Amino acid sequence: MNTPTTAAITAVAGWVPEDRLTNFDLEKMVDTNDEWIRTRTGIEERRILKGEGLATSDMVAPAVLELCKKRGITPLDIDCLIVATVTPDMVFPSTANIVCDKIGATNAWGFDLAAACSGFLFALTTGATYIESGRYKKVVVVGADKMSAIIDYTDRNTCILFGDGAACVLLEPNNEGYGVKDSILRTDGSGRPFLHMKAGGSWKPASMETVANREHFAYQEGQSVFKFAVKGMADVSAELMERNNLKAEDVAWLVPHQANLRIIDATANRMGLPKEKVMINISKYGNTTAATIPLCLWEWENQLKKGDNVVLAAFGGGFTWGATWIKWAYDGK
Ligand code: UT7
């Protein structure tokens, strides 16, 4: 019997800017303090992309080049490149287009996918279907955000949370059952008042007034999002385990979106997983939106083993949320 083709992750890469913004730096910018930030969120510092003319694509390009190098391919081998982001270089063309140009991926097509903090999971599931269908052999899935471009550094409710970064995975066909096994993805647009950017879209195009009202920054009602996030991420992860008959002892790793340590803990508890099985790097990078999950995979790649059951889980603006089960396809070095 033929095993159906699955989409296996065959390499992971990432890129973060050098510049760090610490809690102590933020103490000098807004009315906050290191203790509040650490205990309420788990964040200690974030990376910030500084420099004239640098955009999300400038983080993605080196990450994808590293990915190709690791796998021993060139950008010309890429069939399709999907960039999950809410901070594209520009409204159009897509960041994927710009990245393909910058790295010379002239055989690839691609597009951006906007699902906020769940963007990587949505893009991964989308990319996996292209592989499963047999249409493409090498799909690059990226999660990248330059959140510093849309953060109001006078608003202590949001500026302490976010950072910049990019990471990506390569998807290739597998016929031994490794790769993306199942995904549950959800959206609920009625959650939009709690987390959004008010202006700059077709609803409220940019004007002197929108700029004066600081409506081009991310707006969040933290407490409301927190409540939905705790429930959404834990529920969907438990549902994914149940429908695939995965017990806590079967799961090697939980890779949660890094928005708040308390949300991560709630999800791990619901899944019955001890802390040692949870990838957590929020203290170093803060919330990099679409990049958090692939950045974790990048950092923990060497600890992952062929056959590991890995559960990815996210919740974000939209609302969007979801969980994905992956059977890891290779041993870390
Ligand atoms: O990734 C996309 C999805 N986003 C999320 O998952 C984020 C979800 N939300 C959160 O993580 C949390 O709601 C926050 C970290 C944003 C806020 O934590 P919280 O425990 O919900 O705090 P809060 O908003 O209820 O504020 C508690 C207090 C308030 O003071 P009073 O009213 O009790 O006097 C705030 O004014 O903390 C105050 N506060 C701060 N104090 C120091 C709010 N921000 C700060 C700050 N520094 N930066």
Short mmCIF file of C-alpha atoms and ligand atoms in Angstrom, two decimals:
data_model
loop_
_atom_site.label_atom_id
_atom_site.label_comp_id
_atom_site.label_asym_id
_atom_site.label_seq_id
_atom_site.Cartn_x
_atom_site.Cartn_y
_atom_site.Cartn_z
CA MET A 1 0.00 0.00 0.00
CA ASN A 2 1.31 3.44 -0.92
CA THR A 3 1.78 5.87 1.97
CA PRO A 4 0.16 9.18 1.01
CA THR A 5 2.57 12.08 0.42
CA THR A 6 3.00 14.31 3.44
CA ALA A 7 4.82 17.64 3.72
CA ALA A 8 7.95 17.19 5.83
CA ILE A 9 9.98 20.02 7.28
CA THR A 10 13.50 19.30 6.01
CA ALA A 11 15.33 22.42 7.26
CA VAL A 12 14.80 25.41 9.55
CA ALA A 13 16.53 28.79 9.58
CA GLY A 14 16.09 32.18 11.20
CA TRP A 15 17.41 35.70 11.43
CA VAL A 16 17.10 38.27 14.23
CA PRO A 17 18.49 41.81 14.33
CA GLU A 18 21.48 42.57 16.55
CA ASP A 19 19.93 45.52 18.39
CA ARG A 20 18.30 44.71 21.72
CA LEU A 21 15.58 46.67 23.51
CA THR A 22 15.63 45.66 27.18
CA ASN A 23 13.03 46.20 29.89
CA PHE A 24 15.46 48.70 31.40
CA ASP A 25 15.54 50.65 28.13
CA LEU A 26 11.73 50.72 28.18
CA GLU A 27 11.75 52.03 31.76
CA LYS A 28 13.30 55.19 30.31
CA MET A 29 10.69 55.49 27.56
CA VAL A 30 7.33 54.83 29.29
CA ASP A 31 5.95 54.43 32.81
CA THR A 32 6.85 50.76 33.29
CA ASN A 33 9.39 48.61 35.08
CA ASP A 34 11.37 45.45 34.55
CA GLU A 35 9.60 43.58 37.36
CA TRP A 36 6.10 44.29 35.96
CA ILE A 37 7.08 43.22 32.47
CA ARG A 38 8.85 40.04 33.57
CA THR A 39 6.14 38.86 35.94
CA ARG A 40 3.18 39.73 33.66
CA THR A 41 4.66 38.56 30.36
CA GLY A 42 7.98 36.70 30.81
CA ILE A 43 9.77 39.14 28.48
CA GLU A 44 13.24 40.54 29.26
CA GLU A 45 14.35 41.92 25.91
CA ARG A 46 13.40 42.08 22.24
CA ARG A 47 15.34 42.53 18.98
CA ILE A 48 14.73 45.66 16.92
CA LEU A 49 15.58 46.13 13.23
CA LYS A 50 17.25 49.52 13.06
CA GLY A 51 18.52 51.37 10.03
CA GLU A 52 17.15 53.45 7.18
CA GLY A 53 15.32 51.55 4.49
CA LEU A 54 15.30 48.19 6.23
CA ALA A 55 12.07 46.21 6.14
CA THR A 56 10.63 42.76 6.87
CA SER A 57 12.11 41.38 3.63
CA ASP A 58 15.61 42.29 4.90
CA MET A 59 15.15 39.81 7.75
CA VAL A 60 13.51 37.16 5.58
CA ALA A 61 16.13 37.21 2.80
CA PRO A 62 19.10 36.13 5.00
CA ALA A 63 16.91 33.55 6.75
CA VAL A 64 15.89 31.93 3.45
CA LEU A 65 19.47 32.01 2.17
CA GLU A 66 20.58 30.20 5.34
CA LEU A 67 17.77 27.69 4.82
CA CYS A 68 18.94 26.93 1.28
CA LYS A 69 22.54 26.58 2.43
CA LYS A 70 21.59 24.16 5.20
CA ARG A 71 19.64 21.97 2.80
CA GLY A 72 22.23 22.21 0.04
CA ILE A 73 19.92 23.83 -2.49
CA THR A 74 19.88 27.25 -4.18
CA PRO A 75 17.08 29.83 -4.33
CA LEU A 76 16.48 28.64 -7.91
CA ASP A 77 15.17 25.34 -6.50
CA ILE A 78 12.34 27.03 -4.58
CA ASP A 79 8.90 26.49 -6.18
CA CYS A 80 6.82 28.64 -3.86
CA LEU A 81 7.51 31.03 -0.97
CA ILE A 82 4.80 32.03 1.49
CA VAL A 83 5.45 34.89 3.92
CA ALA A 84 3.18 35.09 6.95
CA THR A 85 3.33 38.68 8.16
CA VAL A 86 1.28 41.67 9.28
CA THR A 87 4.17 44.03 8.60
CA PRO A 88 4.77 43.61 4.87
CA ASP A 89 7.35 45.94 3.29
CA MET A 90 4.44 47.66 1.55
CA VAL A 91 0.75 46.98 0.95
CA PHE A 92 1.69 45.69 -2.48
CA PRO A 93 3.59 44.04 -4.02
CA SER A 94 3.87 41.25 -1.50
CA THR A 95 6.92 40.76 0.70
CA ALA A 96 7.24 37.31 -0.91
CA ASN A 97 7.77 38.99 -4.29
CA ILE A 98 10.41 41.29 -2.85
CA VAL A 99 12.21 38.45 -1.07
CA CYS A 100 12.27 36.30 -4.22
CA ASP A 101 13.83 39.25 -6.06
CA LYS A 102 16.41 39.91 -3.33
CA ILE A 103 17.59 36.29 -3.16
CA GLY A 104 17.28 35.46 -6.85
CA ALA A 105 14.48 32.89 -6.48
CA THR A 106 13.42 33.48 -10.06
CA ASN A 107 11.62 30.15 -10.48
CA ALA A 108 9.37 30.70 -7.47
CA TRP A 109 5.99 32.30 -7.09
CA GLY A 110 4.70 33.40 -3.73
CA PHE A 111 2.39 35.49 -1.67
CA ASP A 112 1.91 37.01 1.79
CA LEU A 113 -0.53 35.59 4.24
CA ALA A 114 -1.99 37.78 7.00
CA ALA A 115 -3.24 35.94 10.05
CA ALA A 116 -1.33 37.90 12.71
CA CYS A 117 0.19 35.69 15.40
CA SER A 118 -1.34 32.55 13.83
CA GLY A 119 0.17 33.44 10.46
CA PHE A 120 2.89 30.79 10.53
CA LEU A 121 0.41 27.99 11.27
CA PHE A 122 -1.97 29.17 8.53
CA ALA A 123 0.93 29.43 6.06
CA LEU A 124 2.38 26.06 7.08
CA THR A 125 -0.95 24.32 6.53
CA THR A 126 -1.37 26.10 3.18
CA GLY A 127 2.17 25.20 2.08
CA ALA A 128 1.68 21.60 3.18
CA THR A 129 -1.37 21.18 0.92
CA TYR A 130 0.71 22.26 -2.11
CA ILE A 131 3.19 19.49 -1.30
CA GLU A 132 0.50 16.91 -0.48
CA SER A 133 -1.22 17.60 -3.81
CA GLY A 134 2.00 16.74 -5.64
CA ARG A 135 2.02 20.11 -7.42
CA TYR A 136 5.21 21.46 -5.80
CA LYS A 137 8.37 19.88 -4.39
CA LYS A 138 9.97 22.73 -2.44
CA VAL A 139 7.83 25.21 -0.57
CA VAL A 140 9.38 27.74 1.82
CA VAL A 141 7.11 28.88 4.65
CA VAL A 142 8.19 32.03 6.47
CA GLY A 143 6.96 33.79 9.60
CA ALA A 144 8.36 37.32 9.83
CA ASP A 145 7.42 40.62 11.39
CA LYS A 146 9.04 43.96 11.92
CA MET A 147 6.66 44.85 14.73
CA SER A 148 8.75 47.89 15.67
CA ALA A 149 7.36 49.51 12.49
CA ILE A 150 3.80 49.50 13.87
CA ILE A 151 4.39 49.90 17.60
CA ASP A 152 3.65 53.12 19.45
CA TYR A 153 6.62 53.57 21.77
CA THR A 154 4.59 55.96 23.92
CA ASP A 155 1.95 53.29 24.69
CA ARG A 156 3.08 51.11 27.58
CA ASN A 157 0.26 48.63 26.97
CA THR A 158 1.77 47.46 23.70
CA CYS A 159 5.37 48.67 23.36
CA ILE A 160 6.69 46.30 26.01
CA LEU A 161 5.36 43.23 24.21
CA PHE A 162 6.66 43.15 20.67
CA GLY A 163 9.93 42.58 18.81
CA ASP A 164 11.28 41.89 15.32
CA GLY A 165 12.45 38.65 13.74
CA ALA A 166 12.10 36.16 10.90
CA ALA A 167 12.34 32.39 10.55
CA CYS A 168 11.41 29.82 7.95
CA VAL A 169 11.08 26.15 7.14
CA LEU A 170 11.46 24.15 3.94
CA LEU A 171 8.66 21.73 3.09
CA GLU A 172 9.36 18.72 0.86
CA PRO A 173 7.37 15.60 -0.03
CA ASN A 174 7.73 12.58 2.25
CA ASN A 175 6.33 9.09 1.77
CA GLU A 176 7.19 7.61 5.15
CA GLY A 177 4.53 9.43 7.13
CA TYR A 178 6.69 12.29 8.44
CA GLY A 179 5.69 15.94 8.33
CA VAL A 180 2.47 17.86 8.85
CA LYS A 181 -0.10 15.33 10.09
CA ASP A 182 -3.08 17.44 11.10
CA SER A 183 -4.13 21.02 11.70
CA ILE A 184 -7.10 22.73 13.28
CA LEU A 185 -7.31 26.38 12.24
CA ARG A 186 -9.93 28.87 13.36
CA THR A 187 -10.92 32.49 12.75
CA ASP A 188 -13.46 34.74 14.40
CA GLY A 189 -13.63 38.22 12.91
CA SER A 190 -15.84 39.48 15.72
CA GLY A 191 -12.63 39.64 17.77
CA ARG A 192 -11.23 42.46 15.63
CA PRO A 193 -12.06 45.34 18.01
CA PHE A 194 -9.64 43.93 20.57
CA LEU A 195 -6.52 43.74 18.41
CA HIS A 196 -6.05 45.59 15.15
CA MET A 197 -4.51 48.51 13.31
CA LYS A 198 -7.17 51.11 12.74
CA ALA A 199 -5.92 53.01 9.72
CA GLY A 200 -4.00 52.45 6.53
CA GLY A 201 -6.41 49.99 4.94
CA SER A 202 -9.38 50.64 2.66
CA TRP A 203 -11.66 51.24 5.65
CA LYS A 204 -9.64 54.23 6.88
CA PRO A 205 -6.99 55.27 4.36
CA ALA A 206 -4.02 57.20 5.66
CA SER A 207 -4.71 60.90 6.23
CA MET A 208 -3.29 63.72 8.33
CA GLU A 209 -6.00 62.91 10.85
CA THR A 210 -5.18 59.18 11.11
CA VAL A 211 -1.52 60.00 11.63
CA ALA A 212 -2.32 62.64 14.26
CA ASN A 213 -4.59 60.14 16.05
CA ARG A 214 -1.80 57.53 16.08
CA GLU A 215 -4.03 55.09 14.20
CA HIS A 216 -1.21 53.44 12.25
CA PHE A 217 0.00 51.57 15.30
CA ALA A 218 -1.10 48.19 16.66
CA TYR A 219 -3.97 48.63 19.09
CA GLN A 220 -4.70 45.96 21.69
CA GLU A 221 -7.09 45.53 24.61
CA GLY A 222 -4.75 43.19 26.41
CA GLN A 223 -7.05 41.73 29.03
CA SER A 224 -9.77 40.78 26.53
CA VAL A 225 -7.26 39.20 24.17
CA PHE A 226 -5.67 37.39 27.10
CA LYS A 227 -8.96 35.70 28.06
CA PHE A 228 -9.70 34.54 24.51
CA ALA A 229 -6.07 33.47 23.97
CA VAL A 230 -5.88 31.28 27.07
CA LYS A 231 -9.08 29.47 26.15
CA GLY A 232 -8.54 29.39 22.37
CA MET A 233 -5.00 28.06 22.38
CA ALA A 234 -5.61 25.47 25.10
CA ASP A 235 -8.92 24.25 23.61
CA VAL A 236 -7.63 23.80 20.10
CA SER A 237 -4.46 22.02 21.27
CA ALA A 238 -6.50 19.62 23.41
CA GLU A 239 -8.91 19.02 20.49
CA LEU A 240 -5.99 18.25 18.15
CA MET A 241 -4.56 15.73 20.61
CA GLU A 242 -7.93 14.10 21.17
CA ARG A 243 -8.85 13.68 17.54
CA ASN A 244 -5.43 12.14 16.79
CA ASN A 245 -5.42 10.01 19.90
CA LEU A 246 -2.24 11.68 21.16
CA LYS A 247 -1.59 11.38 24.88
CA ALA A 248 0.66 13.78 26.79
CA GLU A 249 3.42 11.14 26.89
CA ASP A 250 3.28 10.84 23.07
CA VAL A 251 4.07 14.54 22.59
CA ALA A 252 7.80 15.35 22.55
CA TRP A 253 7.44 19.13 22.20
CA LEU A 254 4.88 21.89 22.42
CA VAL A 255 5.85 24.93 20.33
CA PRO A 256 3.55 27.71 21.48
CA HIS A 257 3.19 31.22 20.10
CA GLN A 258 5.20 33.48 22.42
CA ALA A 259 2.80 36.24 23.49
CA ASN A 260 2.72 35.77 27.23
CA LEU A 261 4.29 33.16 29.50
CA ARG A 262 1.00 32.82 31.37
CA ILE A 263 -0.85 31.84 28.16
CA ILE A 264 1.91 29.32 27.34
CA ASP A 265 1.67 27.79 30.82
CA ALA A 266 -2.12 27.47 30.57
CA THR A 267 -1.83 25.63 27.24
CA ALA A 268 0.90 23.28 28.50
CA ASN A 269 -1.11 22.50 31.64
CA ARG A 270 -4.22 21.71 29.63
CA MET A 271 -2.18 19.32 27.45
CA GLY A 272 -0.63 17.75 30.55
CA LEU A 273 2.91 18.64 29.44
CA PRO A 274 5.77 19.44 31.82
CA LYS A 275 7.79 22.63 31.21
CA GLU A 276 10.77 20.65 29.87
CA LYS A 277 8.71 19.77 26.80
CA VAL A 278 7.75 23.35 26.00
CA MET A 279 9.85 25.60 23.76
CA ILE A 280 9.99 29.02 25.40
CA ASN A 281 12.19 31.90 24.26
CA ILE A 282 9.85 34.83 24.94
CA SER A 283 12.35 36.30 27.41
CA LYS A 284 14.82 36.96 24.56
CA TYR A 285 12.61 38.05 21.70
CA GLY A 286 9.21 39.10 23.09
CA ASN A 287 6.28 38.65 20.72
CA THR A 288 7.55 38.61 17.13
CA THR A 289 4.02 37.83 15.86
CA ALA A 290 4.28 35.40 12.88
CA ALA A 291 7.93 34.63 13.66
CA THR A 292 7.65 33.20 17.19
CA ILE A 293 6.97 29.55 16.29
CA PRO A 294 9.60 29.11 13.55
CA LEU A 295 12.13 31.01 15.71
CA CYS A 296 11.58 28.36 18.40
CA LEU A 297 11.99 25.53 15.87
CA TRP A 298 15.23 27.17 14.73
CA GLU A 299 16.56 27.45 18.27
CA TRP A 300 15.59 23.90 19.29
CA GLU A 301 16.34 22.23 15.93
CA ASN A 302 19.35 20.36 17.29
CA GLN A 303 17.31 18.80 20.07
CA LEU A 304 14.58 17.51 17.75
CA LYS A 305 14.66 13.83 16.78
CA LYS A 306 13.23 11.98 13.82
CA GLY A 307 9.76 10.76 14.76
CA ASP A 308 9.15 13.32 17.51
CA ASN A 309 5.52 14.39 17.78
CA VAL A 310 5.58 18.18 17.83
CA VAL A 311 2.47 20.29 18.47
CA LEU A 312 2.49 23.93 17.35
CA ALA A 313 -0.17 26.24 18.81
CA ALA A 314 -1.02 29.90 18.30
CA PHE A 315 -3.56 32.61 19.02
CA GLY A 316 -3.62 36.09 17.56
CA GLY A 317 -5.40 39.10 16.16
CA GLY A 318 -8.44 38.52 14.02
CA PHE A 319 -9.11 36.54 16.10
CA THR A 320 -7.16 33.70 14.55
CA TRP A 321 -5.97 30.57 16.30
CA GLY A 322 -4.98 27.00 15.70
CA ALA A 323 -2.83 23.97 16.41
CA THR A 324 -0.78 21.74 14.10
CA TRP A 325 0.65 18.27 14.71
CA ILE A 326 3.96 17.45 13.01
CA LYS A 327 5.93 14.22 12.99
CA TRP A 328 9.48 15.55 12.88
CA ALA A 329 11.40 14.20 9.86
CA TYR A 330 15.09 14.34 10.83
CA ASP A 331 17.55 14.18 13.71
CA GLY A 332 19.07 17.44 14.90
CA LYS A 333 22.84 17.64 14.65
O1 UT7 B 1 0.04 37.75 20.29
C1 UT7 B 1 -1.22 38.22 19.97
C2 UT7 B 1 -2.16 38.00 21.06
N1 UT7 B 1 -1.86 38.84 22.16
C3 UT7 B 1 -1.82 38.34 23.38
O2 UT7 B 1 -1.96 37.15 23.54
C4 UT7 B 1 -1.63 39.29 24.53
C5 UT7 B 1 -2.65 39.00 25.59
N2 UT7 B 1 -2.62 39.91 26.70
C6 UT7 B 1 -1.61 39.95 27.61
O3 UT7 B 1 -0.63 39.26 27.46
C7 UT7 B 1 -1.81 40.79 28.84
O4 UT7 B 1 -3.15 41.23 28.90
C8 UT7 B 1 -0.86 42.02 28.92
C9 UT7 B 1 0.54 41.56 29.15
C10 UT7 B 1 -0.96 42.82 27.62
C11 UT7 B 1 -1.26 42.90 30.10
O5 UT7 B 1 -1.26 42.15 31.29
P1 UT7 B 1 -2.51 42.17 32.27
O6 UT7 B 1 -2.15 41.31 33.41
O7 UT7 B 1 -3.72 41.79 31.49
O8 UT7 B 1 -2.53 43.67 32.72
P2 UT7 B 1 -3.73 44.72 32.66
O9 UT7 B 1 -3.87 45.24 31.28
O10 UT7 B 1 -4.92 44.14 33.33
O11 UT7 B 1 -3.15 45.85 33.58
C12 UT7 B 1 -2.90 45.66 34.98
C13 UT7 B 1 -2.32 46.93 35.56
C14 UT7 B 1 -3.10 48.17 35.19
O12 UT7 B 1 -3.03 49.07 36.28
P3 UT7 B 1 -4.25 49.21 37.33
O13 UT7 B 1 -5.43 49.59 36.51
O14 UT7 B 1 -4.37 47.86 37.95
O15 UT7 B 1 -3.75 50.26 38.23
C15 UT7 B 1 -2.33 48.74 34.03
O16 UT7 B 1 -2.51 50.13 33.89
O17 UT7 B 1 -1.01 47.13 35.06
C16 UT7 B 1 -0.92 48.42 34.44
N3 UT7 B 1 -0.01 48.32 33.29
C17 UT7 B 1 1.32 48.47 33.40
N4 UT7 B 1 2.13 48.74 34.44
C18 UT7 B 1 3.45 48.80 34.20
C19 UT7 B 1 -0.32 48.06 32.00
N5 UT7 B 1 0.78 48.05 31.26
C20 UT7 B 1 1.82 48.29 32.09
C21 UT7 B 1 3.21 48.38 31.91
N6 UT7 B 1 3.97 48.63 33.00
N7 UT7 B 1 3.79 48.22 30.71
#
